[in-house]
Amino acid sequence: MKFISLFFSLFLLIGCGGGNSNSDQILVPPQNVAPQPLFNEVPIKLDDAISIYGQACPDPSFQFLIPVKINADNFVDFIAHFWCDSDNPAAIDDKPTEDALVAYLSDGLGGYSIDNQNVFGIEMPKLGGASRKYSRGDINNDGKDDFAFAMNWEDGRAAFDRESTATNYTEPTILLSNSDGYEVIRIGKPDWGHSVRVKDNKAFFAGHNAQTFQLNDSVWINVSEQFPELSFASFLIYDDFIINSVRKNDQQGLELIKNNQIISSLMTQEVFKVNFESWNNKGTGNYSELGVYNFGGENYFHGMTSEMCRQDDLIVATINASKLQEGEIIEGGFYSETDTVPIVMFAFYAIENEALVKKDIEIIGEEIEHNFNFFDCVDVNEDGQKDLVAQVFSQQWTEQDNNLGVPEVYIRNGDSFSNIDTSAWPTFSIDIDSQGYLYDVDSSGTHDLVMFPLKVNTSGAIEIYLSNKSITD
C-alpha cells in the first residue's frame, strides 16, 4: 500500500505540471510580439497661438520653440518666440519689429495649454524685436534655465547705408527665471544683435559692439570692458578662451583669444570679389562688394563660420555660404541673392597647446544643401557620444530633397559621423515650410521628435511625436 500511495503522489505531481517536462513546453503557444515603432503614430498637438501672436501680426516668423521645465510634471514645457516681417521691405523704418512670446504649459498627461499670465505675469509679453540667437544657462543660480537673446529689428527693412543700418538696432534681452516663471529684462545699449552666450552668471552679447553683463546679488553689472572681443557672426566661450568667427583683410576663419589677446588663428583667403545685392535690398540696385571663398575645391559667396558648439574637447562649427544656381561665379560680376542657394558645411577643430587645430572628421552622407541656422550637439541615441542634429528648413520652394520638418541627424561613432536614414519618420502634417529637432519631451530617456512651422502664414500648430526607443535601435 505504501508503494501504491507513493506512485499515486508522483502521478499527481507530474499531472499538475511539476518539473520542466518537454510536454509542458509544447503546450505553451509561441508569442508573436509586433516590433515596437520608433515613434507613436499619433502626435501630441499644441494649439495655434494666434490669440497671442495675432495681435502683433497675422503671419509672423516662428523663430524659436524652446523646451524648458517650468512646472513640476514629467513633461517639458515650451516658450515660443514670434516676430513680424516688415510691411515695407527694403524701405527705411525706425519703428520696432513687432513680436510676441508664448508659454505652453504641460498638464503632465501629454496635453498643453497657453498660459502667459502665470509664466510672464502678463498676457502679451514681448522680447522687443526680432531674435537672432539665444543661449541657455542658469544666470541667477536658482537651478532653473535662463535665456539670453541676441536682438535686432532686422525684419526686411533697408540696410544699405549707415542711416538705415542703425534702424536695425535694439537692446539685448534676457528671460530670467523667478519663483513663478520668467521676467523679461531689456539690458544694455541698442545694437544689431546677432550672437550671444551664457556662462555662469554672465550674459555675453555681440553685434556691431560687444556687451557683457554679470548678475551679482540681483544687481546687473556691466563688465563689457573685460570682454571687448566678441564676434557678431559667432563666438564660443571655451574654458578661459574665446573662439571668434571673423572676417578681416580678405580672409575669414576662426581666432583663439585668451586674456583679450589673439593667440592663434585659422584663416581662409578670399579668392576674389563680386558685386552682390542682398535679400533685404532686393530690387533697389544697391550692390555691395562681397568676397568669394573656396571650400573643398568649389567657390562660394560669403562663406563664414555661423555657429559653434563644444563636444568635450572637439569644437564643431558650421560654415554658411551660398552658391550660384547656374554657371560659375565670375570675378567682378553682378549677382543677387535670388540667384543663389544657401549651403551649410560642418567643420571641426580642437585647441592643442593653446593653438587652434583643424581636425579631419568624416561625415558620411553630409547634406550641405539643406539650409539651417541652428544645430544641437547632444547624445540622441544614448550611447555616451554627442551627435549632431541640424534643424534644417523644409522649404517648399527649393528643388532639393525636402525633409518636411524632420531634422538631419548625424550619429557619432568615434572619429566620424553618419547621416542616418529618417525616411520612415513621421513628417509635419501641414504642407508648409517647417523645421524640427529632437528632445526628450516626456522624460522617458529617449529623444522625441518636435516639429513646427518656419512662418505662420497658414498655421502655428506644433506637433510632437513621442519615441518608444532609441532612434538607432
Short mmCIF file of C-alpha atoms in Angstrom, two decimals:
data_model
loop_
_atom_site.label_atom_id
_atom_site.label_comp_id
_atom_site.label_asym_id
_atom_site.label_seq_id
_atom_site.Cartn_x
_atom_site.Cartn_y
_atom_site.Cartn_z
CA MET A 1 0.00 0.00 0.00
CA LYS A 2 2.90 2.38 0.69
CA PHE A 3 4.24 1.72 -2.83
CA ILE A 4 0.86 2.43 -4.43
CA SER A 5 0.47 5.68 -2.39
CA LEU A 6 3.94 6.92 -3.42
CA PHE A 7 3.26 6.11 -7.09
CA PHE A 8 -0.08 7.95 -6.94
CA SER A 9 1.59 11.03 -5.38
CA LEU A 10 4.24 11.15 -8.12
CA PHE A 11 1.49 10.84 -10.74
CA LEU A 12 -0.33 13.86 -9.26
CA LEU A 13 2.85 15.94 -9.24
CA ILE A 14 3.58 15.16 -12.88
CA GLY A 15 -0.04 15.73 -13.92
CA CYS A 16 -0.17 19.12 -12.15
CA GLY A 17 2.86 20.47 -14.01
CA GLY A 18 5.68 19.79 -11.57
CA GLY A 19 9.17 19.88 -13.14
CA ASN A 20 10.24 21.13 -16.62
CA SER A 21 8.94 18.44 -18.93
CA ASN A 22 9.08 18.75 -22.72
CA SER A 23 5.30 18.22 -22.85
CA ASP A 24 4.76 21.45 -20.85
CA GLN A 25 6.84 23.49 -23.33
CA ILE A 26 4.87 22.13 -26.27
CA LEU A 27 1.57 23.15 -24.64
CA VAL A 28 2.64 26.86 -24.45
CA PRO A 29 1.96 28.51 -27.84
CA PRO A 30 4.69 30.79 -29.26
CA GLN A 31 4.10 34.52 -28.77
CA ASN A 32 4.29 36.74 -31.89
CA VAL A 33 5.14 40.19 -30.50
CA ALA A 34 4.89 43.01 -33.04
CA PRO A 35 8.00 45.20 -33.19
CA GLN A 36 7.58 48.45 -31.33
CA PRO A 37 7.52 51.51 -33.62
CA LEU A 38 10.15 54.19 -33.11
CA PHE A 39 7.56 56.96 -32.74
CA ASN A 40 3.93 56.96 -31.72
CA GLU A 41 1.61 57.13 -34.69
CA VAL A 42 -0.47 60.00 -33.29
CA PRO A 43 1.38 63.19 -32.25
CA ILE A 44 0.79 65.49 -29.33
CA LYS A 45 -0.53 68.73 -30.84
CA LEU A 46 -0.08 72.17 -29.32
CA ASP A 47 -2.70 74.72 -30.27
CA ASP A 48 -2.04 77.53 -32.70
CA ALA A 49 -1.27 80.59 -30.54
CA ILE A 50 -2.91 83.06 -32.91
CA SER A 51 -4.76 84.67 -29.99
CA ILE A 52 -1.35 85.91 -28.81
CA TYR A 53 0.84 86.48 -31.89
CA GLY A 54 -2.16 87.59 -33.96
CA GLN A 55 -2.19 90.84 -32.00
CA ALA A 56 1.29 91.58 -33.40
CA CYS A 57 0.64 90.41 -36.99
CA PRO A 58 -1.28 87.54 -38.62
CA ASP A 59 1.71 85.77 -40.21
CA PRO A 60 4.89 86.15 -38.11
CA SER A 61 8.10 84.19 -38.36
CA PHE A 62 8.18 81.36 -35.81
CA GLN A 63 11.73 81.91 -34.62
CA PHE A 64 12.11 79.62 -31.60
CA LEU A 65 10.28 76.84 -29.78
CA ILE A 66 12.41 76.44 -26.64
CA PRO A 67 11.96 73.34 -24.42
CA VAL A 68 12.18 74.25 -20.74
CA LYS A 69 10.96 72.90 -17.40
CA ILE A 70 8.51 75.36 -15.84
CA ASN A 71 6.05 73.26 -13.85
CA ALA A 72 6.79 70.10 -11.83
CA ASP A 73 5.42 67.28 -14.03
CA ASN A 74 7.47 64.90 -16.18
CA PHE A 75 6.73 66.65 -19.46
CA VAL A 76 8.80 69.53 -20.81
CA ASP A 77 7.13 72.91 -21.27
CA PHE A 78 7.84 75.31 -24.14
CA ILE A 79 8.45 79.01 -24.72
CA ALA A 80 7.91 80.23 -28.28
CA HIS A 81 9.01 83.49 -29.89
CA PHE A 82 7.34 85.03 -32.93
CA TRP A 83 8.35 88.21 -34.80
CA CYS A 84 6.79 90.06 -37.73
CA ASP A 85 8.30 90.86 -41.13
CA SER A 86 8.36 94.46 -42.34
CA ASP A 87 5.27 95.81 -44.10
CA ASN A 88 7.61 97.84 -46.33
CA PRO A 89 10.61 95.66 -47.21
CA ALA A 90 13.76 97.48 -48.41
CA ALA A 91 12.40 100.79 -47.02
CA ILE A 92 13.91 102.71 -44.12
CA ASP A 93 11.94 102.15 -40.93
CA ASP A 94 12.55 103.31 -37.35
CA LYS A 95 9.64 101.51 -35.67
CA PRO A 96 10.20 98.40 -33.50
CA THR A 97 9.82 94.96 -35.03
CA GLU A 98 6.59 93.60 -33.56
CA ASP A 99 6.94 90.32 -31.64
CA ALA A 100 5.23 88.00 -29.17
CA LEU A 101 6.18 85.42 -26.53
CA VAL A 102 4.02 82.36 -25.83
CA ALA A 103 4.32 79.91 -22.93
CA TYR A 104 2.92 76.37 -23.39
CA LEU A 105 2.49 74.52 -20.09
CA SER A 106 2.14 70.73 -19.86
CA ASP A 107 -0.66 69.11 -17.88
CA GLY A 108 1.53 66.08 -17.19
CA LEU A 109 -0.61 63.79 -19.37
CA GLY A 110 0.51 64.90 -22.83
CA GLY A 111 -1.73 67.95 -23.08
CA TYR A 112 -0.63 71.58 -23.28
CA SER A 113 -2.26 74.95 -22.69
CA ILE A 114 -1.15 78.54 -23.30
CA ASP A 115 -0.57 80.34 -20.00
CA ASN A 116 1.31 83.62 -20.43
CA GLN A 117 -0.30 85.21 -17.39
CA ASN A 118 1.12 82.71 -14.90
CA VAL A 119 4.52 82.38 -16.59
CA PHE A 120 5.26 86.02 -17.52
CA GLY A 121 2.77 87.89 -15.35
CA ILE A 122 1.11 89.50 -18.40
CA GLU A 123 -0.93 88.24 -21.34
CA MET A 124 1.13 89.87 -24.10
CA PRO A 125 4.85 89.65 -23.25
CA LYS A 126 7.49 90.67 -25.83
CA LEU A 127 11.24 90.33 -26.25
CA GLY A 128 11.41 93.70 -28.01
CA GLY A 129 12.08 92.81 -31.63
CA ALA A 130 13.43 90.01 -33.80
CA SER A 131 15.52 87.38 -32.01
CA ARG A 132 18.52 86.04 -33.92
CA LYS A 133 20.09 83.55 -31.49
CA TYR A 134 19.63 82.51 -27.88
CA SER A 135 21.79 80.87 -25.23
CA ARG A 136 20.73 78.80 -22.22
CA GLY A 137 22.25 78.84 -18.71
CA ASP A 138 21.50 79.42 -15.05
CA ILE A 139 22.44 83.06 -14.63
CA ASN A 140 20.81 83.62 -11.23
CA ASN A 141 21.88 80.21 -9.85
CA ASP A 142 18.37 79.11 -8.82
CA GLY A 143 18.50 75.72 -10.56
CA LYS A 144 16.28 76.87 -13.43
CA ASP A 145 17.22 77.67 -17.01
CA ASP A 146 17.60 81.31 -18.01
CA PHE A 147 17.88 82.57 -21.59
CA ALA A 148 19.77 85.41 -23.24
CA PHE A 149 18.73 86.62 -26.70
CA ALA A 150 20.66 88.48 -29.39
CA MET A 151 18.08 91.00 -30.63
CA ASN A 152 17.64 93.31 -33.61
CA TRP A 153 14.99 94.92 -35.80
CA GLU A 154 16.24 93.15 -38.93
CA ASP A 155 12.81 92.37 -40.39
CA GLY A 156 13.41 93.15 -44.06
CA ARG A 157 13.82 96.92 -43.70
CA ALA A 158 16.58 98.68 -45.62
CA ALA A 159 20.18 98.03 -44.66
CA PHE A 160 22.34 99.61 -47.35
CA ASP A 161 23.83 102.64 -45.58
CA ARG A 162 24.73 103.77 -42.08
CA GLU A 163 21.43 105.55 -41.53
CA SER A 164 19.31 102.52 -42.47
CA THR A 165 21.59 100.08 -40.66
CA ALA A 166 21.12 101.95 -37.36
CA THR A 167 17.36 101.40 -37.55
CA ASN A 168 18.04 97.66 -37.06
CA TYR A 169 19.34 98.37 -33.55
CA THR A 170 17.61 97.36 -30.30
CA GLU A 171 18.62 96.23 -26.81
CA PRO A 172 19.65 92.68 -25.87
CA THR A 173 17.07 90.72 -23.85
CA ILE A 174 17.22 88.20 -21.01
CA LEU A 175 14.49 85.85 -19.79
CA LEU A 176 15.35 85.44 -16.12
CA SER A 177 13.60 82.78 -14.04
CA ASN A 178 11.73 83.63 -10.86
CA SER A 179 9.55 81.70 -8.40
CA ASP A 180 6.58 81.62 -10.78
CA GLY A 181 8.02 81.75 -14.27
CA TYR A 182 10.07 84.32 -16.19
CA GLU A 183 10.80 88.03 -16.23
CA VAL A 184 11.71 89.88 -19.44
CA ILE A 185 14.78 92.07 -18.91
CA ARG A 186 15.96 94.57 -21.54
CA ILE A 187 19.57 95.46 -20.93
CA GLY A 188 22.48 97.36 -22.42
CA LYS A 189 22.75 99.61 -25.46
CA PRO A 190 20.81 99.19 -28.71
CA ASP A 191 22.76 97.18 -31.27
CA TRP A 192 22.32 94.98 -34.33
CA GLY A 193 22.45 91.89 -32.11
CA HIS A 194 23.49 88.64 -33.71
CA SER A 195 25.42 86.39 -31.30
CA VAL A 196 25.04 85.52 -27.62
CA ARG A 197 26.40 83.16 -24.98
CA VAL A 198 25.69 82.47 -21.32
CA LYS A 199 28.37 81.25 -18.93
CA ASP A 200 27.83 81.07 -15.17
CA ASN A 201 26.34 84.42 -14.08
CA LYS A 202 27.34 86.30 -17.25
CA ALA A 203 25.48 87.02 -20.48
CA PHE A 204 27.69 87.86 -23.49
CA PHE A 205 26.21 89.72 -26.49
CA ALA A 206 27.77 90.65 -29.83
CA GLY A 207 26.60 92.74 -32.76
CA HIS A 208 28.37 95.81 -34.07
CA ASN A 209 29.56 96.11 -30.46
CA ALA A 210 30.38 93.67 -27.64
CA GLN A 211 28.42 93.83 -24.39
CA THR A 212 28.67 91.60 -21.30
CA PHE A 213 26.59 91.74 -18.13
CA GLN A 214 27.14 89.94 -14.83
CA LEU A 215 24.42 89.28 -12.24
CA ASN A 216 25.60 89.73 -8.66
CA ASP A 217 23.01 89.51 -5.86
CA SER A 218 20.15 90.61 -8.13
CA VAL A 219 22.20 93.53 -9.49
CA TRP A 220 23.31 93.66 -13.13
CA ILE A 221 26.86 94.88 -13.59
CA ASN A 222 28.23 95.97 -16.96
CA VAL A 223 31.56 94.14 -17.40
CA SER A 224 31.86 94.76 -21.15
CA GLU A 225 35.37 96.23 -20.81
CA GLN A 226 36.61 92.82 -19.64
CA PHE A 227 35.44 91.13 -22.86
CA PRO A 228 35.95 93.58 -25.75
CA GLU A 229 36.49 90.88 -28.39
CA LEU A 230 33.23 89.09 -29.21
CA SER A 231 32.34 88.36 -32.84
CA PHE A 232 28.96 89.40 -34.26
CA ALA A 233 28.98 86.32 -36.52
CA SER A 234 29.57 83.68 -33.86
CA PHE A 235 31.68 83.12 -30.79
CA LEU A 236 32.21 80.30 -28.30
CA ILE A 237 33.24 80.56 -24.65
CA TYR A 238 35.65 77.65 -24.09
CA ASP A 239 37.15 77.49 -20.57
CA ASP A 240 39.45 80.54 -20.43
CA PHE A 241 39.34 81.02 -24.20
CA ILE A 242 37.05 82.84 -26.59
CA ILE A 243 36.80 81.48 -30.13
CA ASN A 244 35.66 84.14 -32.59
CA SER A 245 34.39 83.76 -36.13
CA VAL A 246 35.96 86.66 -38.05
CA ARG A 247 36.37 88.18 -41.48
CA LYS A 248 39.25 90.61 -41.92
CA ASN A 249 41.80 91.59 -44.59
CA ASP A 250 40.03 89.48 -47.25
CA GLN A 251 40.17 86.42 -45.03
CA GLN A 252 37.63 84.52 -42.94
CA GLY A 253 38.01 81.89 -40.26
CA LEU A 254 38.50 81.50 -36.51
CA GLU A 255 40.63 83.29 -33.95
CA LEU A 256 41.53 81.99 -30.50
CA ILE A 257 41.59 84.67 -27.79
CA LYS A 258 42.97 84.49 -24.27
CA ASN A 259 43.21 87.47 -21.92
CA ASN A 260 41.93 89.66 -24.78
CA GLN A 261 44.87 88.71 -26.98
CA ILE A 262 44.73 86.72 -30.23
CA ILE A 263 46.99 83.73 -29.64
CA SER A 264 46.06 81.57 -32.65
CA SER A 265 44.05 81.72 -35.88
CA LEU A 266 42.94 79.55 -38.79
CA MET A 267 42.02 81.66 -41.82
CA THR A 268 40.92 81.08 -45.43
CA GLN A 269 41.98 83.62 -48.06
CA GLU A 270 39.32 85.22 -50.28
CA VAL A 271 39.59 84.19 -53.94
CA PHE A 272 38.15 87.40 -55.44
CA LYS A 273 35.26 89.88 -55.07
CA VAL A 274 31.89 90.31 -56.78
CA ASN A 275 29.05 92.81 -56.58
CA PHE A 276 26.13 91.45 -54.59
CA GLU A 277 22.55 92.54 -53.87
CA SER A 278 21.29 91.10 -50.57
CA TRP A 279 17.73 89.90 -49.93
CA ASN A 280 16.68 92.98 -47.95
CA ASN A 281 17.93 95.26 -50.76
CA LYS A 282 16.15 93.30 -53.49
CA GLY A 283 15.25 95.49 -56.43
CA THR A 284 16.93 98.61 -55.06
CA GLY A 285 20.07 98.35 -57.19
CA ASN A 286 22.19 98.73 -54.08
CA TYR A 287 25.11 96.38 -54.62
CA SER A 288 27.95 95.84 -52.18
CA GLU A 289 31.30 94.17 -52.70
CA LEU A 290 31.28 90.59 -51.48
CA GLY A 291 34.07 88.08 -51.10
CA VAL A 292 34.13 84.67 -52.76
CA TYR A 293 35.83 81.79 -50.92
CA ASN A 294 36.88 78.32 -51.96
CA PHE A 295 35.90 75.38 -49.77
CA GLY A 296 36.62 71.83 -50.85
CA GLY A 297 37.53 72.91 -54.38
CA GLU A 298 34.36 74.92 -55.07
CA ASN A 299 33.73 78.68 -54.99
CA TYR A 300 31.03 80.09 -52.72
CA PHE A 301 29.69 83.53 -51.88
CA HIS A 302 30.45 84.99 -48.46
CA GLY A 303 31.50 81.89 -46.53
CA MET A 304 31.76 82.37 -42.79
CA THR A 305 31.50 80.36 -39.57
CA SER A 306 27.99 80.98 -38.29
CA GLU A 307 27.56 78.71 -35.27
CA MET A 308 29.71 76.63 -32.91
CA CYS A 309 29.28 74.10 -30.14
CA ARG A 310 31.60 72.07 -27.96
CA GLN A 311 31.63 68.27 -27.85
CA ASP A 312 34.00 67.51 -24.99
CA ASP A 313 37.35 68.65 -26.50
CA LEU A 314 36.03 68.88 -30.07
CA ILE A 315 34.77 72.18 -31.50
CA VAL A 316 32.01 71.72 -34.07
CA ALA A 317 31.29 74.65 -36.38
CA THR A 318 29.07 75.38 -39.36
CA ILE A 319 30.22 77.40 -42.36
CA ASN A 320 27.33 79.18 -44.04
CA ALA A 321 27.69 80.36 -47.61
CA SER A 322 25.76 80.31 -50.88
CA LYS A 323 26.42 79.04 -54.36
CA LEU A 324 25.29 80.17 -57.76
CA GLN A 325 22.29 78.19 -59.02
CA GLU A 326 23.64 78.07 -62.58
CA GLY A 327 27.06 78.68 -64.09
CA GLU A 328 30.31 79.79 -62.48
CA ILE A 329 30.99 82.81 -60.29
CA ILE A 330 32.97 85.39 -62.27
CA GLU A 331 35.26 87.93 -60.63
CA GLY A 332 33.66 91.39 -60.57
CA GLY A 333 30.28 90.07 -61.69
CA PHE A 334 26.89 91.35 -60.50
CA TYR A 335 24.73 88.89 -58.57
CA SER A 336 21.61 88.91 -56.43
CA GLU A 337 20.83 86.64 -53.52
CA THR A 338 17.87 85.42 -55.58
CA ASP A 339 20.42 83.86 -57.98
CA THR A 340 21.86 81.66 -55.24
CA VAL A 341 21.02 78.72 -53.00
CA PRO A 342 22.33 78.51 -49.40
CA ILE A 343 24.72 75.80 -48.28
CA VAL A 344 25.88 74.79 -44.79
CA MET A 345 29.00 72.71 -44.14
CA PHE A 346 30.31 71.27 -40.87
CA ALA A 347 33.93 71.82 -39.82
CA PHE A 348 35.81 70.51 -36.79
CA TYR A 349 38.56 71.99 -34.65
CA ALA A 350 40.42 71.48 -31.37
CA ILE A 351 42.63 73.52 -29.07
CA GLU A 352 46.04 71.90 -28.71
CA ASN A 353 48.87 73.63 -26.85
CA GLU A 354 46.84 76.85 -26.89
CA ALA A 355 46.52 76.77 -30.69
CA LEU A 356 43.56 76.09 -32.97
CA VAL A 357 43.94 72.90 -35.00
CA LYS A 358 41.62 71.72 -37.77
CA LYS A 359 40.51 68.12 -37.31
CA ASP A 360 39.88 65.67 -40.14
CA ILE A 361 36.46 64.33 -39.18
CA GLU A 362 34.40 62.47 -41.79
CA ILE A 363 30.65 62.96 -42.11
CA ILE A 364 29.23 60.10 -44.14
CA GLY A 365 26.30 61.36 -46.20
CA GLU A 366 26.61 65.04 -45.28
CA GLU A 367 23.85 67.08 -46.94
CA ILE A 368 25.25 70.59 -47.47
CA GLU A 369 22.27 71.92 -49.46
CA HIS A 370 19.84 71.57 -46.57
CA ASN A 371 19.80 75.08 -45.14
CA PHE A 372 19.66 75.67 -41.37
CA ASN A 373 20.65 78.23 -38.76
CA PHE A 374 20.98 76.02 -35.70
CA PHE A 375 22.22 72.59 -34.72
CA ASP A 376 22.44 70.69 -31.44
CA CYS A 377 25.41 68.81 -30.02
CA VAL A 378 23.57 66.17 -27.99
CA ASP A 379 23.62 62.41 -27.46
CA VAL A 380 20.37 61.37 -29.17
CA ASN A 381 20.90 57.60 -29.22
CA GLU A 382 22.07 57.27 -25.60
CA ASP A 383 25.46 55.70 -26.37
CA GLY A 384 27.59 58.25 -24.50
CA GLN A 385 28.73 60.09 -27.64
CA LYS A 386 27.36 63.50 -28.62
CA ASP A 387 25.74 63.55 -32.04
CA LEU A 388 24.74 66.40 -34.38
CA VAL A 389 21.12 67.35 -35.05
CA ALA A 390 20.70 70.02 -37.73
CA GLN A 391 17.38 71.86 -37.58
CA VAL A 392 17.03 72.04 -41.35
CA PHE A 393 14.46 74.25 -43.05
CA SER A 394 11.90 72.31 -45.06
CA GLN A 395 11.23 74.93 -47.68
CA GLN A 396 8.68 74.02 -50.31
CA TRP A 397 10.19 76.29 -52.97
CA THR A 398 13.54 74.50 -53.11
CA GLU A 399 14.30 71.71 -55.57
CA GLN A 400 16.48 69.57 -53.29
CA ASP A 401 15.07 66.77 -51.16
CA ASN A 402 12.65 68.16 -48.58
CA ASN A 403 12.80 66.88 -45.02
CA LEU A 404 9.23 68.04 -44.23
CA GLY A 405 10.04 69.12 -40.68
CA VAL A 406 12.44 66.28 -39.83
CA PRO A 407 15.96 67.31 -38.73
CA GLU A 408 19.14 65.98 -40.31
CA VAL A 409 20.67 63.60 -37.75
CA TYR A 410 24.36 62.70 -37.78
CA ILE A 411 25.28 59.91 -35.34
CA ARG A 412 28.81 59.93 -33.97
CA ASN A 413 30.93 56.79 -33.99
CA GLY A 414 34.37 57.63 -32.67
CA ASP A 415 36.04 59.99 -35.14
CA SER A 416 33.27 60.02 -37.73
CA PHE A 417 29.58 60.84 -38.11
CA SER A 418 26.90 59.13 -40.23
CA ASN A 419 23.73 60.66 -41.62
CA ILE A 420 21.03 58.22 -40.51
CA ASP A 421 18.03 57.29 -42.63
CA THR A 422 14.97 59.21 -41.40
CA SER A 423 12.76 58.46 -44.41
CA ALA A 424 10.36 56.36 -42.30
CA TRP A 425 9.97 59.03 -39.62
CA PRO A 426 6.69 60.93 -39.32
CA THR A 427 6.68 64.33 -41.02
CA PHE A 428 4.96 67.62 -40.27
CA SER A 429 1.33 67.06 -41.23
CA ILE A 430 0.72 70.57 -42.60
CA ASP A 431 2.04 71.33 -46.09
CA ILE A 432 4.03 74.45 -45.13
CA ASP A 433 7.68 75.35 -44.54
CA SER A 434 8.77 73.75 -41.28
CA GLN A 435 11.65 72.64 -39.09
CA GLY A 436 12.24 70.28 -36.19
CA TYR A 437 14.58 68.94 -33.54
CA LEU A 438 14.96 66.03 -31.10
CA TYR A 439 14.31 66.37 -27.37
CA ASP A 440 13.25 64.09 -24.52
CA VAL A 441 9.85 65.70 -24.01
CA ASP A 442 8.33 63.12 -21.62
CA SER A 443 11.48 62.33 -19.57
CA SER A 444 11.43 58.72 -20.78
CA GLY A 445 15.15 58.57 -21.54
CA THR A 446 14.73 58.59 -25.34
CA HIS A 447 14.52 61.55 -27.71
CA ASP A 448 11.23 62.66 -29.22
CA LEU A 449 10.54 64.50 -32.49
CA VAL A 450 9.35 68.12 -32.22
CA MET A 451 8.19 70.00 -35.36
CA PHE A 452 6.80 73.47 -36.03
CA PRO A 453 6.41 75.94 -38.94
CA LEU A 454 9.02 78.46 -40.06
CA LYS A 455 6.44 81.13 -40.72
CA VAL A 456 2.86 81.27 -39.55
CA ASN A 457 1.16 82.07 -42.87
CA THR A 458 -1.17 79.05 -42.64
CA SER A 459 -0.92 77.67 -39.13
CA GLY A 460 1.15 77.98 -35.95
CA ALA A 461 0.44 74.42 -34.84
CA ILE A 462 3.15 72.32 -33.16
CA GLU A 463 3.48 68.52 -33.38
CA ILE A 464 5.39 66.22 -31.03
CA TYR A 465 5.92 62.52 -31.78
CA LEU A 466 6.92 60.67 -28.63
CA SER A 467 9.52 57.94 -29.07
CA ASN A 468 9.31 54.35 -27.78
CA LYS A 469 13.00 53.50 -28.03
CA SER A 470 16.39 54.89 -29.03
CA ILE A 471 16.42 56.34 -32.53
CA THR A 472 19.13 53.92 -33.68
CA ASP A 473 17.54 50.74 -32.26
#
